[in-house]
Tab-separated table of C-alpha atoms in Angstrom:
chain	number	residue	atom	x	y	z
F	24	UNK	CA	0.000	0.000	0.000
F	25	UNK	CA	1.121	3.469	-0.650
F	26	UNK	CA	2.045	5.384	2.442
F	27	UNK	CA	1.410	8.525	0.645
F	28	UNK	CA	-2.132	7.740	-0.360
F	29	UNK	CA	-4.911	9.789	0.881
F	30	UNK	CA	-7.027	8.186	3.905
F	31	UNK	CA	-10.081	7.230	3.066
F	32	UNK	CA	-10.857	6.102	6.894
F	33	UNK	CA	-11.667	10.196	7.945
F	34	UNK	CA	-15.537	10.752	7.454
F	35	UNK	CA	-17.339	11.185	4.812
F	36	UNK	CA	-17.679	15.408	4.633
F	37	UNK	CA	-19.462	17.840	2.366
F	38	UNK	CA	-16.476	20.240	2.039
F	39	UNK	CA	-18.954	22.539	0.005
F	40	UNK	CA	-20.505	25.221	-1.431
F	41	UNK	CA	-23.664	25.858	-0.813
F	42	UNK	CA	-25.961	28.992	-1.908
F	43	UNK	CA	-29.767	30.328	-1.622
F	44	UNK	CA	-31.329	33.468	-2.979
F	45	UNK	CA	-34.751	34.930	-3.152
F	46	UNK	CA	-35.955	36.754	-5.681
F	47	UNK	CA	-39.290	38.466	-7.089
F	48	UNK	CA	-41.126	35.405	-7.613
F	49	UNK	CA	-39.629	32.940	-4.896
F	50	UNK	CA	-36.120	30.971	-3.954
F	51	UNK	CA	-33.299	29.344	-5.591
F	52	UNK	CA	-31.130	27.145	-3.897
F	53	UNK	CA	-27.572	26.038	-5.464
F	54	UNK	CA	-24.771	23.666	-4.403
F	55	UNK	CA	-21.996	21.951	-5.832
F	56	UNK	CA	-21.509	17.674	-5.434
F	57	UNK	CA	-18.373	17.160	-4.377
F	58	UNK	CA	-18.100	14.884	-1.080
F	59	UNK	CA	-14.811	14.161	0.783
F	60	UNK	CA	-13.195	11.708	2.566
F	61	UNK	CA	-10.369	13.574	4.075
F	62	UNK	CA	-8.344	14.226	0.941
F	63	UNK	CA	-10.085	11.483	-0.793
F	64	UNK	CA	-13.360	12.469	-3.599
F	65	UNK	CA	-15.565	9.806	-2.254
F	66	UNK	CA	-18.039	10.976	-4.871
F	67	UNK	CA	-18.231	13.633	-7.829
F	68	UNK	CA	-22.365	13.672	-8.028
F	69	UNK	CA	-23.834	14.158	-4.576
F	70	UNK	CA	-27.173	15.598	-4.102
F	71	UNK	CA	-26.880	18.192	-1.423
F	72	UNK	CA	-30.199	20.166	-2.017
F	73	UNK	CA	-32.769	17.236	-0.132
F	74	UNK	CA	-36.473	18.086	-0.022
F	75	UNK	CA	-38.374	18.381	3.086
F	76	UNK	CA	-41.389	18.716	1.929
F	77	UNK	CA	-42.666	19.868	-1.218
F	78	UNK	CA	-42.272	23.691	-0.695
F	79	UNK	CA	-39.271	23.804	1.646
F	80	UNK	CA	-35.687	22.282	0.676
F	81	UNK	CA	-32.657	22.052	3.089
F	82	UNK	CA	-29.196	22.553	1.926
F	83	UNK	CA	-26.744	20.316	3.437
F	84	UNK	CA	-22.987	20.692	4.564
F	85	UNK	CA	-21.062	19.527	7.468
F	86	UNK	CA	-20.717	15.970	8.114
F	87	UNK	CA	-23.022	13.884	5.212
F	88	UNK	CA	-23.789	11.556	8.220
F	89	UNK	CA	-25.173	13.826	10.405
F	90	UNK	CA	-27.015	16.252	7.611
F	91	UNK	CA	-28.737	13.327	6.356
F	92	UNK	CA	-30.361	12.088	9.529
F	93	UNK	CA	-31.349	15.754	10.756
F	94	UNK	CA	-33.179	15.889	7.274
F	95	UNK	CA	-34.800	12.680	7.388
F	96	UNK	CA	-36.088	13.522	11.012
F	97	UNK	CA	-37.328	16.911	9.953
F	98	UNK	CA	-39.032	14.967	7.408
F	99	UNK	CA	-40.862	12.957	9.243
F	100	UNK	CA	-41.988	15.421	11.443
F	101	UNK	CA	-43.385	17.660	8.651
F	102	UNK	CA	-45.169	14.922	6.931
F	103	UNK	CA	-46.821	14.353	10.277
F	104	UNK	CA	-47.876	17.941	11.131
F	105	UNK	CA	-49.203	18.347	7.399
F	106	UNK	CA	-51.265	15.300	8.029
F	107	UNK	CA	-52.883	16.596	10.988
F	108	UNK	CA	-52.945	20.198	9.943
F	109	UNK	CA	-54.146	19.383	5.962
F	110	UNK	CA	-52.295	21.893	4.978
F	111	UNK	CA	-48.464	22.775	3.634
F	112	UNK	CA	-45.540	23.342	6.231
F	113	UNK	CA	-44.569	27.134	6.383
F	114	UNK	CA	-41.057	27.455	5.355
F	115	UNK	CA	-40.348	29.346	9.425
F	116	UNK	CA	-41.803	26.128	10.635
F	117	UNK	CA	-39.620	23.585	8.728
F	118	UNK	CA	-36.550	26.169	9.374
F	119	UNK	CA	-37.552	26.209	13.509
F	120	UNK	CA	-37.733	22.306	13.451
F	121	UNK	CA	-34.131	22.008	11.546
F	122	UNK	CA	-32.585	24.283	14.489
F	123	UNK	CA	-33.940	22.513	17.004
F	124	UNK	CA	-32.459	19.383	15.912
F	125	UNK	CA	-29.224	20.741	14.967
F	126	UNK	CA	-29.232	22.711	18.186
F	127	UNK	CA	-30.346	19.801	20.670
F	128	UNK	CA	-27.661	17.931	19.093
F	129	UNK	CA	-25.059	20.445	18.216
F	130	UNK	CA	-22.038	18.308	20.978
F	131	UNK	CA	-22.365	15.654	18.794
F	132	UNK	CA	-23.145	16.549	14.983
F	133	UNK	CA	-21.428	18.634	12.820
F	134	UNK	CA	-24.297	20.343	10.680
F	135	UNK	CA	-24.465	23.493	8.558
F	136	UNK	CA	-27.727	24.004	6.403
F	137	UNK	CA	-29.428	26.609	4.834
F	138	UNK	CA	-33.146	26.234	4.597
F	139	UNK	CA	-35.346	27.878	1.427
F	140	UNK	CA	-38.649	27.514	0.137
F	141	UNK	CA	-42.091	29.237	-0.217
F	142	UNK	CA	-45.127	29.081	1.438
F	143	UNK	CA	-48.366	32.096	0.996
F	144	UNK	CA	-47.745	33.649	3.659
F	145	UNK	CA	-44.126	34.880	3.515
F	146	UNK	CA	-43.403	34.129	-0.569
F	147	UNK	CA	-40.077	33.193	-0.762
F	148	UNK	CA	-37.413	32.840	2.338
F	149	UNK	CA	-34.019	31.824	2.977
F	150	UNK	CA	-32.778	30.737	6.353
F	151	UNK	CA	-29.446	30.163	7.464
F	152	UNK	CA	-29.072	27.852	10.603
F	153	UNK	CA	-25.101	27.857	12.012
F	154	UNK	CA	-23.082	24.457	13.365
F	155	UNK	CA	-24.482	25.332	16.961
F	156	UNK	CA	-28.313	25.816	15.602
F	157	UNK	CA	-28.711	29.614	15.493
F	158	UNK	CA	-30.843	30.670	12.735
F	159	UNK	CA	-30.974	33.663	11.049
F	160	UNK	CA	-33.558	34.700	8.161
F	161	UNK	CA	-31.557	36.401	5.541
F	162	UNK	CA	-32.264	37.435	1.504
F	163	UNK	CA	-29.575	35.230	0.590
F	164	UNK	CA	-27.217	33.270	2.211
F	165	UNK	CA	-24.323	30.805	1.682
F	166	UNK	CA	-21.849	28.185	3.422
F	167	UNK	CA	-19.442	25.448	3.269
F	168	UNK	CA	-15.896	25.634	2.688
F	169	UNK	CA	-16.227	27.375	-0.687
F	170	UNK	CA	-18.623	30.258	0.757
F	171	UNK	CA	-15.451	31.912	2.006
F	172	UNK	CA	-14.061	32.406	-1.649
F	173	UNK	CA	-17.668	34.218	-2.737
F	174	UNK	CA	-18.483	36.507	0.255
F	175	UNK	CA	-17.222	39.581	-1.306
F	176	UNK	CA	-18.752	38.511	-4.802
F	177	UNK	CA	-22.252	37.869	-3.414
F	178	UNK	CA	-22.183	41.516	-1.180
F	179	UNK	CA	-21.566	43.240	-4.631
F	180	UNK	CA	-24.159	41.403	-7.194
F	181	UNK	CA	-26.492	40.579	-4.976
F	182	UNK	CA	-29.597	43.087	-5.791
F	183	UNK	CA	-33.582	43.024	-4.160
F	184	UNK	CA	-36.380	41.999	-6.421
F	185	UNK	CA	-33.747	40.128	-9.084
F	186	UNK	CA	-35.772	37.985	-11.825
F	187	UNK	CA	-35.861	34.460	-12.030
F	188	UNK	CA	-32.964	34.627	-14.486
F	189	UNK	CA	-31.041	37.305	-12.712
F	190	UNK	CA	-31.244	35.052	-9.447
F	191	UNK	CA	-30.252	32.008	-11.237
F	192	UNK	CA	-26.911	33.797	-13.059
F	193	UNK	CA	-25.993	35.424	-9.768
F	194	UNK	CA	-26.309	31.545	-8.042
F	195	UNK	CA	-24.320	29.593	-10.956
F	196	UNK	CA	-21.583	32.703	-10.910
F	197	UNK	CA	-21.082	32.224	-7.315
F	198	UNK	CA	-20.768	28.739	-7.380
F	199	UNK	CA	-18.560	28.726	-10.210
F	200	UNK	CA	-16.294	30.986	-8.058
F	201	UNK	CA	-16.123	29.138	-5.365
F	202	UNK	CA	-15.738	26.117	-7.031
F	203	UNK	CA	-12.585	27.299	-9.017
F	204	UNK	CA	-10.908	28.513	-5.461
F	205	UNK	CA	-12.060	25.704	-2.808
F	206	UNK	CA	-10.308	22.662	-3.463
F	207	UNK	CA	-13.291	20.266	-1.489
F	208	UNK	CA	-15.799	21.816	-3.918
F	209	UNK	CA	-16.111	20.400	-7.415
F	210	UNK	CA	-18.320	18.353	-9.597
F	211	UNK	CA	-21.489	19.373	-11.115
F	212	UNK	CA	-23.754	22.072	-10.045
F	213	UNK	CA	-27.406	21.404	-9.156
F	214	UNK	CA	-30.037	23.976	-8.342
F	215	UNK	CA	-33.614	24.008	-7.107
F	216	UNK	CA	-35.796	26.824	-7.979
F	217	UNK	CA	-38.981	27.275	-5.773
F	218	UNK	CA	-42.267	29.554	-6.682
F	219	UNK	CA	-45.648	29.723	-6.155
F	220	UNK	CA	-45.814	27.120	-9.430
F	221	UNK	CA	-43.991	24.830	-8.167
F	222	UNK	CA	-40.688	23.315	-7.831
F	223	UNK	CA	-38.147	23.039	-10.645
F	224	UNK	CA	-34.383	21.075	-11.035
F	225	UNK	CA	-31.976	22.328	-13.201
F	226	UNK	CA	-28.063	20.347	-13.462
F	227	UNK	CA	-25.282	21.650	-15.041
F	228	UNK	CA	-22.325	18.895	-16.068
F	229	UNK	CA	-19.213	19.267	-14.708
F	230	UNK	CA	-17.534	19.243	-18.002
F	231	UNK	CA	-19.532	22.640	-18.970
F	232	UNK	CA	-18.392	24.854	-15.893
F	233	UNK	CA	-15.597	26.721	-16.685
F	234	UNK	CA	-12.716	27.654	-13.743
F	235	UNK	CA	-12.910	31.293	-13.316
F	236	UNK	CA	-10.317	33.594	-13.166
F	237	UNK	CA	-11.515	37.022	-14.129
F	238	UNK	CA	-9.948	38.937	-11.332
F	239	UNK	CA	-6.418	37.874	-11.989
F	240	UNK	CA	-5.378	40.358	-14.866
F	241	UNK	CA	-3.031	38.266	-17.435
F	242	UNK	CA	-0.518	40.564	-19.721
F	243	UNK	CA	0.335	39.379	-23.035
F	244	UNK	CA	3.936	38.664	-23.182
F	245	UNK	CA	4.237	36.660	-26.408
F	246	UNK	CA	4.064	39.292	-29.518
């Protein structure tokens, strides 16, 4: 065995890049699908944008692990209070019930998510809920290890009221950003856009996002 290979013993971690955004007509959420095993790509195509219900998705980074089973509990609390209430979740609901359990559990789990959908009363919202379950309701908001890379970039394009299509360049620029500078984010790019319609997927193959480089000026030296 190579002594020099990567260790593929560490957990299994989202080192990611995650993004949501509202805009005039609801929410879309974006994330990369690269998934780490310490230095090791355990896999290129991960689905980090899980439903929660059918207006409300969670984004997921942190531990895979531990994201997973906080969504599938929130999950199964939602599809019981929408049986008994006969109607859909609101998206502060679903967001309160994620920080709880991340929260009640934050000694143990290692959990970062962003929740976004929309509901009739409050249209589309975007909620941000830390590693030690504080949540915050924000216009847009992003994490993981490539959010670092786009702060700047999302506090200068990010405008209130954006179109669909506005909201949906702004999300694949900043991913592509941070995707170029974070070495645990890579892959594809997946997004989720939620309205009053509906929900709609969109994917965007690996192969077709370009690295990005536009703020490093390059000179011509070659005549």
């Amino acid at each position: 065995m190579d002594a020099n290979a990567p260790s593929t013993s560490a957990p299994v971690s989202m080192g990611t890049s995650i993004i949501a955004v509202t805009f005039n007509g609801g929410v879309i959420l974006g994330a990369d699908s690269r998934t780490s095993t310490g230095n090791y790509v355990a896999n290129r195509v991960t689905d980090k944008i899980t439903p929660l219900c059918d207006n409300v998705y969670t984004l997921r980074s942190g531990s895979a692990a531990d994201t997973q089973a906080i969504a599938g509990y929130v999950q199964h609390f939602i599809a019981q209070h929408q049986a008994e209430e006969g109607d859909h979740v609101t998206v502060k609901t679903a967001a309160n019930l994620v920080k709880m359990m991340a929260y009640n559990n934050k000694d143990i789990m290692q959990a970062g998510l962003i929740v976004a959908g929309f509901d009739k009363y409050g249209g589309g919202q975007v909620y941000s809920i830390s590693l030690g379950g504080t949540i915050t309701a924000t216009p847009f908001s992003m994490s993981g290890s490539g959010s670092t890379y786009i702060n700047g970039f999302c506090d200068k394009y990010w405008r209130e009221n954006m179109s669909e299509e506005e909201a949906m360049d702004f999300v694949t620029r900043a991913l592509r950003y941070a995707m170029t500078w974070d070495a645990s984010s890579g892959g594809c790019i997946r997004t989720v856009t939620i309205t009053a319609a509906g929900t709609k997927r969109q994917f965007i193959q690996g192969s077709l996002i370009q690295p990005t480089y536009g703020e490093l000026p390059r000179e011509q030296i070659v005549a």
